[in-house]
Amino acid sequence: MAKQYAVLMVCMGNICRSPTAEGVLRAHLQQAGLAGQVAVDSAGTHGYHIGEAPDPRSSKAALQRGYDLSAQRARQVSAADFQRFDLILAADRANMTALRALCPPDRVARLDFILAPLGQVPVLEVPDPYYGGAGGFDRVLDLIEQASALWVDRLRQTLSMAAD
């Protein structure tokens, strides 16, 4: 059996944006029939919240849209992640800078932004909702849902090419 394609979602603390992105992409892959072919995980560039569940506001907003984040626990990006994951997606430029600093030169092509498929949006970054109100968590979900649908299309193409 072929190795699963693996995607890692990354934000700063791994309690808001990246767990949301993990849950949304996982659900979209499930709906597309690709869950068995693509593994999804998340991590933070900083170790502030290691072992903690996602922020309750993230979990609540996600659950209202049918995404269950309750099994997730925060962890920090490790050197092994650059070997394990085929695609590592950063929530914002600061996360990307941190990833590039850790990433072996031969793995840099695996790095991209969570919102990259959206093209020219006002920002290429998922806004950090941590210090804002509930509306920020809904905005994060809106953006991540749009991007995840497009990531599923890209992953389907990648898997198709790998099978040929």
GROMACS .gro file of N, CA and C in nm:
model
  492
    1MET      N    1   0.084  -0.118   0.000
    1MET     CA    2   0.000   0.000   0.000
    1MET      C    3   0.089   0.124   0.000
    2ALA      N    4   0.053   0.222  -0.081
    2ALA     CA    5   0.132   0.345  -0.093
    2ALA      C    6   0.118   0.429   0.034
    3LYS      N    7   0.222   0.505   0.062
    3LYS     CA    8   0.222   0.597   0.176
    3LYS      C    9   0.116   0.705   0.154
    4GLN      N   10   0.047   0.741   0.262
    4GLN     CA   11  -0.050   0.850   0.253
    4GLN      C   12   0.023   0.980   0.227
    5TYR      N   13  -0.037   1.065   0.146
    5TYR     CA   14   0.011   1.201   0.128
    5TYR      C   15  -0.019   1.271   0.260
    6ALA      N   16   0.071   1.355   0.308
    6ALA     CA   17   0.053   1.416   0.440
    6ALA      C   18   0.063   1.567   0.432
    7VAL      N   19  -0.036   1.634   0.497
    7VAL     CA   20  -0.045   1.780   0.498
    7VAL      C   21  -0.041   1.828   0.643
    8LEU      N   22   0.043   1.929   0.669
    8LEU     CA   23   0.053   1.988   0.803
    8LEU      C   24   0.009   2.134   0.796
    9MET      N   25  -0.085   2.171   0.882
    9MET     CA   26  -0.132   2.309   0.895
    9MET      C   27  -0.057   2.373   1.012
   10VAL      N   28  -0.007   2.496   0.993
   10VAL     CA   29   0.076   2.558   1.095
   10VAL      C   30   0.032   2.702   1.123
   11CYS      N   31   0.015   2.733   1.253
   11CYS     CA   32  -0.002   2.870   1.298
   11CYS      C   33   0.093   2.891   1.415
   12MET      N   34   0.076   2.994   1.492
   12MET     CA   35   0.171   3.023   1.599
   12MET      C   36   0.159   2.926   1.717
   13GLY      N   37   0.042   2.917   1.778
   13GLY     CA   38   0.028   2.839   1.900
   13GLY      C   39  -0.044   2.707   1.883
   14ASN      N   40  -0.100   2.682   1.765
   14ASN     CA   41  -0.172   2.559   1.735
   14ASN      C   42  -0.297   2.542   1.821
   15ILE      N   43  -0.367   2.655   1.846
   15ILE     CA   44  -0.494   2.644   1.918
   15ILE      C   45  -0.611   2.714   1.847
   16CYS      N   46  -0.584   2.793   1.743
   16CYS     CA   47  -0.693   2.862   1.673
   16CYS      C   48  -0.695   2.827   1.524
   17ARG      N   49  -0.605   2.888   1.450
   17ARG     CA   50  -0.610   2.878   1.304
   17ARG      C   51  -0.572   2.741   1.251
   18SER      N   52  -0.460   2.685   1.294
   18SER     CA   53  -0.418   2.557   1.237
   18SER      C   54  -0.508   2.440   1.277
   19PRO      N   55  -0.559   2.434   1.402
   19PRO     CA   56  -0.654   2.325   1.429
   19PRO      C   57  -0.783   2.339   1.348
   20THR      N   58  -0.825   2.463   1.327
   20THR     CA   59  -0.943   2.487   1.243
   20THR      C   60  -0.915   2.438   1.101
   21ALA      N   61  -0.799   2.475   1.048
   21ALA     CA   62  -0.762   2.433   0.912
   21ALA      C   63  -0.752   2.282   0.902
   22GLU      N   64  -0.696   2.218   1.005
   22GLU     CA   65  -0.688   2.071   1.006
   22GLU      C   66  -0.827   2.010   1.001
   23GLY      N   67  -0.916   2.056   1.087
   23GLY     CA   68  -1.050   2.001   1.093
   23GLY      C   69  -1.131   2.022   0.967
   24VAL      N   70  -1.119   2.142   0.910
   24VAL     CA   71  -1.194   2.174   0.788
   24VAL      C   72  -1.140   2.093   0.670
   25LEU      N   73  -1.008   2.090   0.652
   25LEU     CA   74  -0.952   2.013   0.540
   25LEU      C   75  -0.984   1.865   0.554
   26ARG      N   76  -0.973   1.813   0.675
   26ARG     CA   77  -1.004   1.671   0.697
   26ARG      C   78  -1.149   1.642   0.656
   27ALA      N   79  -1.242   1.727   0.695
   27ALA     CA   80  -1.384   1.707   0.659
   27ALA      C   81  -1.405   1.716   0.508
   28HIS      N   82  -1.339   1.812   0.443
   28HIS     CA   83  -1.354   1.826   0.298
   28HIS      C   84  -1.295   1.706   0.225
   29LEU      N   85  -1.183   1.654   0.275
   29LEU     CA   86  -1.125   1.533   0.215
   29LEU      C   87  -1.218   1.414   0.233
   30GLN      N   88  -1.280   1.404   0.349
   30GLN     CA   89  -1.376   1.297   0.376
   30GLN      C   90  -1.492   1.305   0.276
   31GLN      N   91  -1.546   1.426   0.258
   31GLN     CA   92  -1.658   1.445   0.165
   31GLN      C   93  -1.618   1.413   0.022
   32ALA      N   94  -1.492   1.433  -0.012
   32ALA     CA   95  -1.444   1.408  -0.148
   32ALA      C   96  -1.398   1.263  -0.168
   33GLY      N   97  -1.405   1.182  -0.062
   33GLY     CA   98  -1.363   1.043  -0.073
   33GLY      C   99  -1.211   1.026  -0.073
   34LEU      N  100  -1.139   1.124  -0.022
   34LEU     CA  101  -0.992   1.120  -0.023
   34LEU      C  102  -0.931   1.101   0.116
   35ALA      N  103  -1.014   1.084   0.218
   35ALA     CA  104  -0.963   1.078   0.355
   35ALA      C  105  -0.860   0.967   0.375
   36GLY      N  106  -0.877   0.855   0.310
   36GLY     CA  107  -0.783   0.745   0.324
   36GLY      C  108  -0.651   0.767   0.253
   37GLN      N  109  -0.647   0.866   0.166
   37GLN     CA  110  -0.526   0.892   0.087
   37GLN      C  111  -0.445   1.010   0.138
   38VAL      N  112  -0.507   1.095   0.220
   38VAL     CA  113  -0.440   1.215   0.268
   38VAL      C  114  -0.454   1.226   0.419
   39ALA      N  115  -0.341   1.232   0.489
   39ALA     CA  116  -0.340   1.253   0.634
   39ALA      C  117  -0.325   1.403   0.660
   40VAL      N  118  -0.393   1.454   0.760
   40VAL     CA  119  -0.387   1.596   0.795
   40VAL      C  120  -0.355   1.609   0.943
   41ASP      N  121  -0.266   1.701   0.975
   41ASP     CA  122  -0.227   1.728   1.113
   41ASP      C  123  -0.207   1.878   1.125
   42SER      N  124  -0.181   1.925   1.247
   42SER     CA  125  -0.151   2.066   1.267
   42SER      C  126  -0.048   2.081   1.377
   43ALA      N  127   0.020   2.196   1.376
   43ALA     CA  128   0.124   2.225   1.475
   43ALA      C  129   0.141   2.375   1.484
   44GLY      N  130   0.216   2.417   1.585
   44GLY     CA  131   0.245   2.558   1.604
   44GLY      C  132   0.394   2.585   1.591
   45THR      N  133   0.427   2.706   1.550
   45THR     CA  134   0.568   2.742   1.543
   45THR      C  135   0.625   2.766   1.682
   46HIS      N  136   0.540   2.793   1.779
   46HIS     CA  137   0.581   2.818   1.917
   46HIS      C  138   0.518   2.713   2.009
   47GLY      N  139   0.580   2.688   2.120
   47GLY     CA  140   0.533   2.585   2.212
   47GLY      C  141   0.449   2.636   2.327
   48TYR      N  142   0.381   2.747   2.307
   48TYR     CA  143   0.303   2.809   2.414
   48TYR      C  144   0.194   2.719   2.472
   49HIS      N  145   0.133   2.635   2.390
   49HIS     CA  146   0.012   2.563   2.431
   49HIS      C  147   0.023   2.411   2.416
   50ILE      N  148   0.143   2.357   2.417
   50ILE     CA  149   0.162   2.214   2.394
   50ILE      C  150   0.070   2.132   2.485
   51GLY      N  151  -0.002   2.039   2.423
   51GLY     CA  152  -0.091   1.949   2.496
   51GLY      C  153  -0.231   2.004   2.519
   52GLU      N  154  -0.253   2.131   2.489
   52GLU     CA  155  -0.385   2.191   2.512
   52GLU      C  156  -0.480   2.163   2.395
   53ALA      N  157  -0.607   2.161   2.427
   53ALA     CA  158  -0.712   2.151   2.325
   53ALA      C  159  -0.720   2.285   2.251
   54PRO      N  160  -0.782   2.286   2.135
   54PRO     CA  161  -0.802   2.413   2.064
   54PRO      C  162  -0.877   2.514   2.151
   55ASP      N  163  -0.854   2.641   2.122
   55ASP     CA  164  -0.923   2.749   2.191
   55ASP      C  165  -1.074   2.720   2.188
   56PRO      N  166  -1.142   2.733   2.302
   56PRO     CA  167  -1.286   2.703   2.306
   56PRO      C  168  -1.367   2.782   2.203
   57ARG      N  169  -1.323   2.903   2.172
   57ARG     CA  170  -1.396   2.984   2.071
   57ARG      C  171  -1.379   2.924   1.932
   58SER      N  172  -1.261   2.871   1.902
   58SER     CA  173  -1.238   2.803   1.773
   58SER      C  174  -1.324   2.678   1.766
   59SER      N  175  -1.322   2.602   1.874
   59SER     CA  176  -1.399   2.477   1.877
   59SER      C  177  -1.548   2.503   1.861
   60LYS      N  178  -1.598   2.605   1.929
   60LYS     CA  179  -1.741   2.638   1.922
   60LYS      C  180  -1.780   2.682   1.781
   61ALA      N  181  -1.702   2.772   1.723
   61ALA     CA  182  -1.733   2.820   1.588
   61ALA      C  183  -1.726   2.704   1.487
   62ALA      N  184  -1.626   2.619   1.502
   62ALA     CA  185  -1.612   2.505   1.410
   62ALA      C  186  -1.729   2.408   1.426
   63LEU      N  187  -1.765   2.378   1.550
   63LEU     CA  188  -1.873   2.283   1.576
   63LEU      C  189  -2.005   2.334   1.520
   64GLN      N  190  -2.025   2.464   1.523
   64GLN     CA  191  -2.148   2.521   1.467
   64GLN      C  192  -2.157   2.497   1.317
   65ARG      N  193  -2.043   2.469   1.254
   65ARG     CA  194  -2.043   2.439   1.110
   65ARG      C  195  -2.019   2.291   1.082
   66GLY      N  196  -2.019   2.211   1.188
   66GLY     CA  197  -2.007   2.067   1.170
   66GLY      C  198  -1.866   2.010   1.177
   67TYR      N  199  -1.770   2.087   1.225
   67TYR     CA  200  -1.632   2.040   1.237
   67TYR      C  201  -1.599   2.018   1.384
   68ASP      N  202  -1.560   1.896   1.419
   68ASP     CA  203  -1.529   1.863   1.556
   68ASP      C  204  -1.377   1.867   1.577
   69LEU      N  205  -1.330   1.961   1.659
   69LEU     CA  206  -1.187   1.977   1.685
   69LEU      C  207  -1.148   1.917   1.820
   70SER      N  208  -1.241   1.852   1.889
   70SER     CA  209  -1.220   1.812   2.029
   70SER      C  210  -1.106   1.713   2.050
   71ALA      N  211  -1.072   1.633   1.952
   71ALA     CA  212  -0.966   1.533   1.970
   71ALA      C  213  -0.826   1.592   1.949
   72GLN      N  214  -0.818   1.711   1.897
   72GLN     CA  215  -0.688   1.771   1.867
   72GLN      C  216  -0.621   1.824   1.992
   73ARG      N  217  -0.487   1.817   1.993
   73ARG     CA  218  -0.405   1.874   2.100
   73ARG      C  219  -0.289   1.948   2.037
   74ALA      N  220  -0.257   2.063   2.093
   74ALA     CA  221  -0.151   2.147   2.038
   74ALA      C  222  -0.014   2.079   2.051
   75ARG      N  223   0.066   2.100   1.949
   75ARG     CA  224   0.204   2.055   1.950
   75ARG      C  225   0.287   2.155   1.873
   76GLN      N  226   0.417   2.147   1.888
   76GLN     CA  227   0.507   2.238   1.818
   76GLN      C  228   0.567   2.168   1.698
   77VAL      N  229   0.591   2.244   1.592
   77VAL     CA  230   0.657   2.190   1.473
   77VAL      C  231   0.792   2.132   1.515
   78SER      N  232   0.827   2.017   1.457
   78SER     CA  233   0.955   1.954   1.486
   78SER      C  234   1.033   1.933   1.358
   79ALA      N  235   1.161   1.908   1.371
   79ALA     CA  236   1.246   1.882   1.254
   79ALA      C  237   1.193   1.763   1.174
   80ALA      N  238   1.139   1.665   1.242
   80ALA     CA  239   1.086   1.546   1.173
   80ALA      C  240   0.969   1.579   1.082
   81ASP      N  241   0.896   1.686   1.112
   81ASP     CA  242   0.781   1.723   1.029
   81ASP      C  243   0.822   1.752   0.885
   82PHE      N  244   0.943   1.804   0.865
   82PHE     CA  245   0.986   1.838   0.730
   82PHE      C  246   1.017   1.714   0.647
   83GLN      N  247   1.037   1.602   0.713
   83GLN     CA  248   1.055   1.474   0.644
   83GLN      C  249   0.920   1.404   0.625
   84ARG      N  250   0.836   1.414   0.725
   84ARG     CA  251   0.709   1.340   0.726
   84ARG      C  252   0.603   1.398   0.633
   85PHE      N  253   0.596   1.531   0.625
   85PHE     CA  254   0.485   1.594   0.552
   85PHE      C  255   0.524   1.634   0.411
   86ASP      N  256   0.433   1.608   0.318
   86ASP     CA  257   0.453   1.641   0.178
   86ASP      C  258   0.420   1.787   0.150
   87LEU      N  259   0.335   1.845   0.232
   87LEU     CA  260   0.290   1.982   0.216
   87LEU      C  261   0.273   2.043   0.354
   88ILE      N  262   0.337   2.157   0.377
   88ILE     CA  263   0.328   2.226   0.506
   88ILE      C  264   0.275   2.366   0.478
   89LEU      N  265   0.157   2.396   0.534
   89LEU     CA  266   0.086   2.519   0.502
   89LEU      C  267   0.084   2.615   0.621
   90ALA      N  268   0.136   2.733   0.601
   90ALA     CA  269   0.146   2.835   0.706
   90ALA      C  270   0.024   2.927   0.705
   91ALA      N  271  -0.018   2.968   0.824
   91ALA     CA  272  -0.133   3.058   0.837
   91ALA      C  273  -0.096   3.201   0.798
   92ASP      N  274   0.028   3.242   0.824
   92ASP     CA  275   0.066   3.380   0.792
   92ASP      C  276   0.215   3.391   0.764
   93ARG      N  277   0.258   3.513   0.732
   93ARG     CA  278   0.399   3.535   0.694
   93ARG      C  279   0.495   3.507   0.808
   94ALA      N  280   0.458   3.542   0.930
   94ALA     CA  281   0.545   3.514   1.045
   94ALA      C  282   0.565   3.364   1.062
   95ASN      N  283   0.457   3.287   1.045
   95ASN     CA  284   0.469   3.142   1.053
   95ASN      C  285   0.557   3.089   0.941
   96MET      N  286   0.542   3.146   0.822
   96MET     CA  287   0.624   3.102   0.709
   96MET      C  288   0.771   3.132   0.735
   97THR      N  289   0.801   3.248   0.790
   97THR     CA  290   0.939   3.284   0.822
   97THR      C  291   0.998   3.184   0.922
   98ALA      N  292   0.921   3.149   1.024
   98ALA     CA  293   0.967   3.052   1.123
   98ALA      C  294   0.988   2.915   1.060
   99LEU      N  295   0.898   2.874   0.972
   99LEU     CA  296   0.912   2.745   0.904
   99LEU      C  297   1.036   2.742   0.814
  100ARG      N  298   1.056   2.849   0.739
  100ARG     CA  299   1.173   2.855   0.651
  100ARG      C  300   1.304   2.849   0.729
  101ALA      N  301   1.305   2.906   0.849
  101ALA     CA  302   1.425   2.903   0.932
  101ALA      C  303   1.457   2.761   0.979
  102LEU      N  304   1.357   2.679   0.996
  102LEU     CA  305   1.374   2.541   1.043
  102LEU      C  306   1.389   2.440   0.930
  103CYS      N  307   1.337   2.474   0.814
  103CYS     CA  308   1.324   2.380   0.703
  103CYS      C  309   1.456   2.352   0.633
  104PRO      N  310   1.489   2.224   0.612
  104PRO     CA  311   1.607   2.192   0.531
  104PRO      C  312   1.590   2.248   0.390
  105PRO      N  313   1.697   2.298   0.329
  105PRO     CA  314   1.687   2.361   0.196
  105PRO      C  315   1.620   2.273   0.091
  106ASP      N  316   1.640   2.143   0.099
  106ASP     CA  317   1.580   2.054  -0.002
  106ASP      C  318   1.431   2.030   0.020
  107ARG      N  319   1.374   2.088   0.124
  107ARG     CA  320   1.231   2.070   0.155
  107ARG      C  321   1.149   2.198   0.143
  108VAL      N  322   1.212   2.309   0.111
  108VAL     CA  323   1.144   2.439   0.106
  108VAL      C  324   1.027   2.439   0.007
  109ALA      N  325   1.037   2.363  -0.100
  109ALA     CA  326   0.929   2.358  -0.199
  109ALA      C  327   0.800   2.300  -0.142
  110ARG      N  328   0.807   2.238  -0.027
  110ARG     CA  329   0.688   2.180   0.037
  110ARG      C  330   0.609   2.285   0.116
  111LEU      N  331   0.665   2.403   0.133
  111LEU     CA  332   0.601   2.508   0.211
  111LEU      C  333   0.508   2.594   0.125
  112ASP      N  334   0.394   2.629   0.180
  112ASP     CA  335   0.301   2.719   0.112
  112ASP      C  336   0.212   2.782   0.219
  113PHE      N  337   0.120   2.864   0.176
  113PHE     CA  338   0.025   2.928   0.267
  113PHE      C  339  -0.109   2.857   0.264
  114ILE      N  340  -0.178   2.852   0.377
  114ILE     CA  341  -0.311   2.791   0.383
  114ILE      C  342  -0.403   2.854   0.280
  115LEU      N  343  -0.394   2.986   0.263
  115LEU     CA  344  -0.485   3.056   0.171
  115LEU      C  345  -0.430   3.068   0.029
  116ALA      N  346  -0.320   3.004  -0.002
  116ALA     CA  347  -0.259   3.016  -0.135
  116ALA      C  348  -0.356   2.989  -0.250
  117PRO      N  349  -0.444   2.889  -0.242
  117PRO     CA  350  -0.533   2.864  -0.356
  117PRO      C  351  -0.631   2.976  -0.386
  118LEU      N  352  -0.651   3.066  -0.291
  118LEU     CA  353  -0.746   3.174  -0.313
  118LEU      C  354  -0.690   3.282  -0.404
  119GLY      N  355  -0.561   3.276  -0.432
  119GLY     CA  356  -0.501   3.374  -0.521
  119GLY      C  357  -0.490   3.510  -0.457
  120GLN      N  358  -0.528   3.611  -0.529
  120GLN     CA  359  -0.512   3.749  -0.482
  120GLN      C  360  -0.629   3.792  -0.394
  121VAL      N  361  -0.627   3.744  -0.271
  121VAL     CA  362  -0.724   3.794  -0.173
  121VAL      C  363  -0.662   3.917  -0.109
  122PRO      N  364  -0.738   3.994  -0.033
  122PRO     CA  365  -0.678   4.113   0.028
  122PRO      C  366  -0.550   4.081   0.107
  123VAL      N  367  -0.546   3.968   0.172
  123VAL     CA  368  -0.425   3.925   0.240
  123VAL      C  369  -0.406   3.776   0.216
  124LEU      N  370  -0.281   3.734   0.215
  124LEU     CA  371  -0.252   3.593   0.198
  124LEU      C  372  -0.250   3.523   0.333
  125GLU      N  373  -0.285   3.596   0.437
  125GLU     CA  374  -0.275   3.545   0.571
  125GLU      C  375  -0.412   3.518   0.633
  126VAL      N  376  -0.419   3.412   0.710
  126VAL     CA  377  -0.538   3.386   0.790
  126VAL      C  378  -0.525   3.477   0.913
  127PRO      N  379  -0.619   3.569   0.933
  127PRO     CA  380  -0.607   3.660   1.047
  127PRO      C  381  -0.616   3.584   1.180
  128ASP      N  382  -0.535   3.624   1.275
  128ASP     CA  383  -0.535   3.559   1.406
  128ASP      C  384  -0.652   3.612   1.488
  129PRO      N  385  -0.749   3.525   1.522
  129PRO     CA  386  -0.868   3.571   1.595
  129PRO      C  387  -0.850   3.575   1.746
  130TYR      N  388  -0.735   3.533   1.796
  130TYR     CA  389  -0.716   3.510   1.939
  130TYR      C  390  -0.757   3.628   2.026
  131TYR      N  391  -0.718   3.749   1.989
  131TYR     CA  392  -0.745   3.865   2.074
  131TYR      C  393  -0.871   3.941   2.035
  132GLY      N  394  -0.948   3.887   1.941
  132GLY     CA  395  -1.069   3.955   1.895
  132GLY      C  396  -1.195   3.887   1.945
  133GLY      N  397  -1.306   3.925   1.887
  133GLY     CA  398  -1.436   3.869   1.924
  133GLY      C  399  -1.471   3.747   1.842
  134ALA      N  400  -1.591   3.697   1.864
  134ALA     CA  401  -1.638   3.575   1.798
  134ALA      C  402  -1.640   3.587   1.646
  135GLY      N  403  -1.664   3.708   1.595
  135GLY     CA  404  -1.667   3.727   1.450
  135GLY      C  405  -1.536   3.691   1.383
  136GLY      N  406  -1.427   3.707   1.454
  136GLY     CA  407  -1.297   3.671   1.398
  136GLY      C  408  -1.285   3.523   1.372
  137PHE      N  409  -1.343   3.441   1.456
  137PHE     CA  410  -1.338   3.296   1.438
  137PHE      C  411  -1.423   3.253   1.320
  138ASP      N  412  -1.535   3.323   1.299
  138ASP     CA  413  -1.618   3.295   1.182
  138ASP      C  414  -1.546   3.336   1.054
  139ARG      N  415  -1.476   3.449   1.056
  139ARG     CA  416  -1.400   3.494   0.940
  139ARG      C  417  -1.290   3.394   0.905
  140VAL      N  418  -1.222   3.342   1.007
  140VAL     CA  419  -1.120   3.238   0.986
  140VAL      C  420  -1.183   3.117   0.918
  141LEU      N  421  -1.297   3.075   0.967
  141LEU     CA  422  -1.365   2.961   0.905
  141LEU      C  423  -1.405   2.989   0.762
  142ASP      N  424  -1.457   3.107   0.734
  142ASP     CA  425  -1.495   3.143   0.597
  142ASP      C  426  -1.376   3.126   0.502
  143LEU      N  427  -1.263   3.184   0.541
  143LEU     CA  428  -1.144   3.178   0.456
  143LEU      C  429  -1.092   3.036   0.441
  144ILE      N  430  -1.085   2.964   0.550
  144ILE     CA  431  -1.031   2.828   0.547
  144ILE      C  432  -1.122   2.734   0.470
  145GLU      N  433  -1.252   2.751   0.482
  145GLU     CA  434  -1.344   2.667   0.404
  145GLU      C  435  -1.323   2.690   0.254
  146GLN      N  436  -1.311   2.816   0.213
  146GLN     CA  437  -1.287   2.845   0.072
  146GLN      C  438  -1.157   2.783   0.023
  147ALA      N  439  -1.051   2.802   0.100
  147ALA     CA  440  -0.920   2.749   0.061
  147ALA      C  441  -0.919   2.597   0.062
  148SER      N  442  -0.982   2.536   0.160
  148SER     CA  443  -0.982   2.390   0.171
  148SER      C  444  -1.049   2.324   0.052
  149ALA      N  445  -1.157   2.382   0.004
  149ALA     CA  446  -1.223   2.327  -0.114
  149ALA      C  447  -1.126   2.325  -0.232
  150LEU      N  448  -1.047   2.430  -0.245
  150LEU     CA  449  -0.951   2.436  -0.354
  150LEU      C  450  -0.830   2.346  -0.329
  151TRP      N  451  -0.788   2.332  -0.204
  151TRP     CA  452  -0.679   2.238  -0.172
  151TRP      C  453  -0.721   2.096  -0.206
  152VAL      N  454  -0.847   2.061  -0.182
  152VAL     CA  455  -0.895   1.926  -0.216
  152VAL      C  456  -0.879   1.903  -0.366
  153ASP      N  457  -0.914   2.000  -0.448
  153ASP     CA  458  -0.896   1.986  -0.593
  153ASP      C  459  -0.749   1.966  -0.629
  154ARG      N  460  -0.661   2.046  -0.568
  154ARG     CA  461  -0.518   2.034  -0.595
  154ARG      C  462  -0.464   1.899  -0.549
  155LEU      N  463  -0.509   1.854  -0.432
  155LEU     CA  464  -0.463   1.725  -0.381
  155LEU      C  465  -0.513   1.610  -0.467
  156ARG      N  466  -0.635   1.621  -0.516
  156ARG     CA  467  -0.688   1.519  -0.606
  156ARG      C  468  -0.599   1.508  -0.731
  157GLN      N  469  -0.560   1.623  -0.786
  157GLN     CA  470  -0.472   1.623  -0.903
  157GLN      C  471  -0.335   1.564  -0.870
  158THR      N  472  -0.280   1.601  -0.755
  158THR     CA  473  -0.150   1.550  -0.712
  158THR      C  474  -0.155   1.398  -0.698
  159LEU      N  475  -0.258   1.348  -0.632
  159LEU     CA  476  -0.272   1.204  -0.614
  159LEU      C  477  -0.292   1.132  -0.745
  160SER      N  478  -0.367   1.195  -0.836
  160SER     CA  479  -0.389   1.136  -0.969
  160SER      C  480  -0.259   1.123  -1.047
  161MET      N  481  -0.177   1.230  -1.040
  161MET     CA  482  -0.048   1.228  -1.111
  161MET      C  483   0.046   1.125  -1.050
  162ALA      N  484   0.042   1.109  -0.919
  162ALA     CA  485   0.129   1.013  -0.851
  162ALA      C  486   0.089   0.870  -0.886
  163ALA      N  487  -0.040   0.849  -0.916
  163ALA     CA  488  -0.088   0.717  -0.949
  163ALA      C  489  -0.053   0.676  -1.092
  164ASP      N  490  -0.029   0.776  -1.176
  164ASP     CA  491   0.002   0.748  -1.318
  164ASP      C  492   0.143   0.696  -1.338
   0.00000   0.00000   0.00000
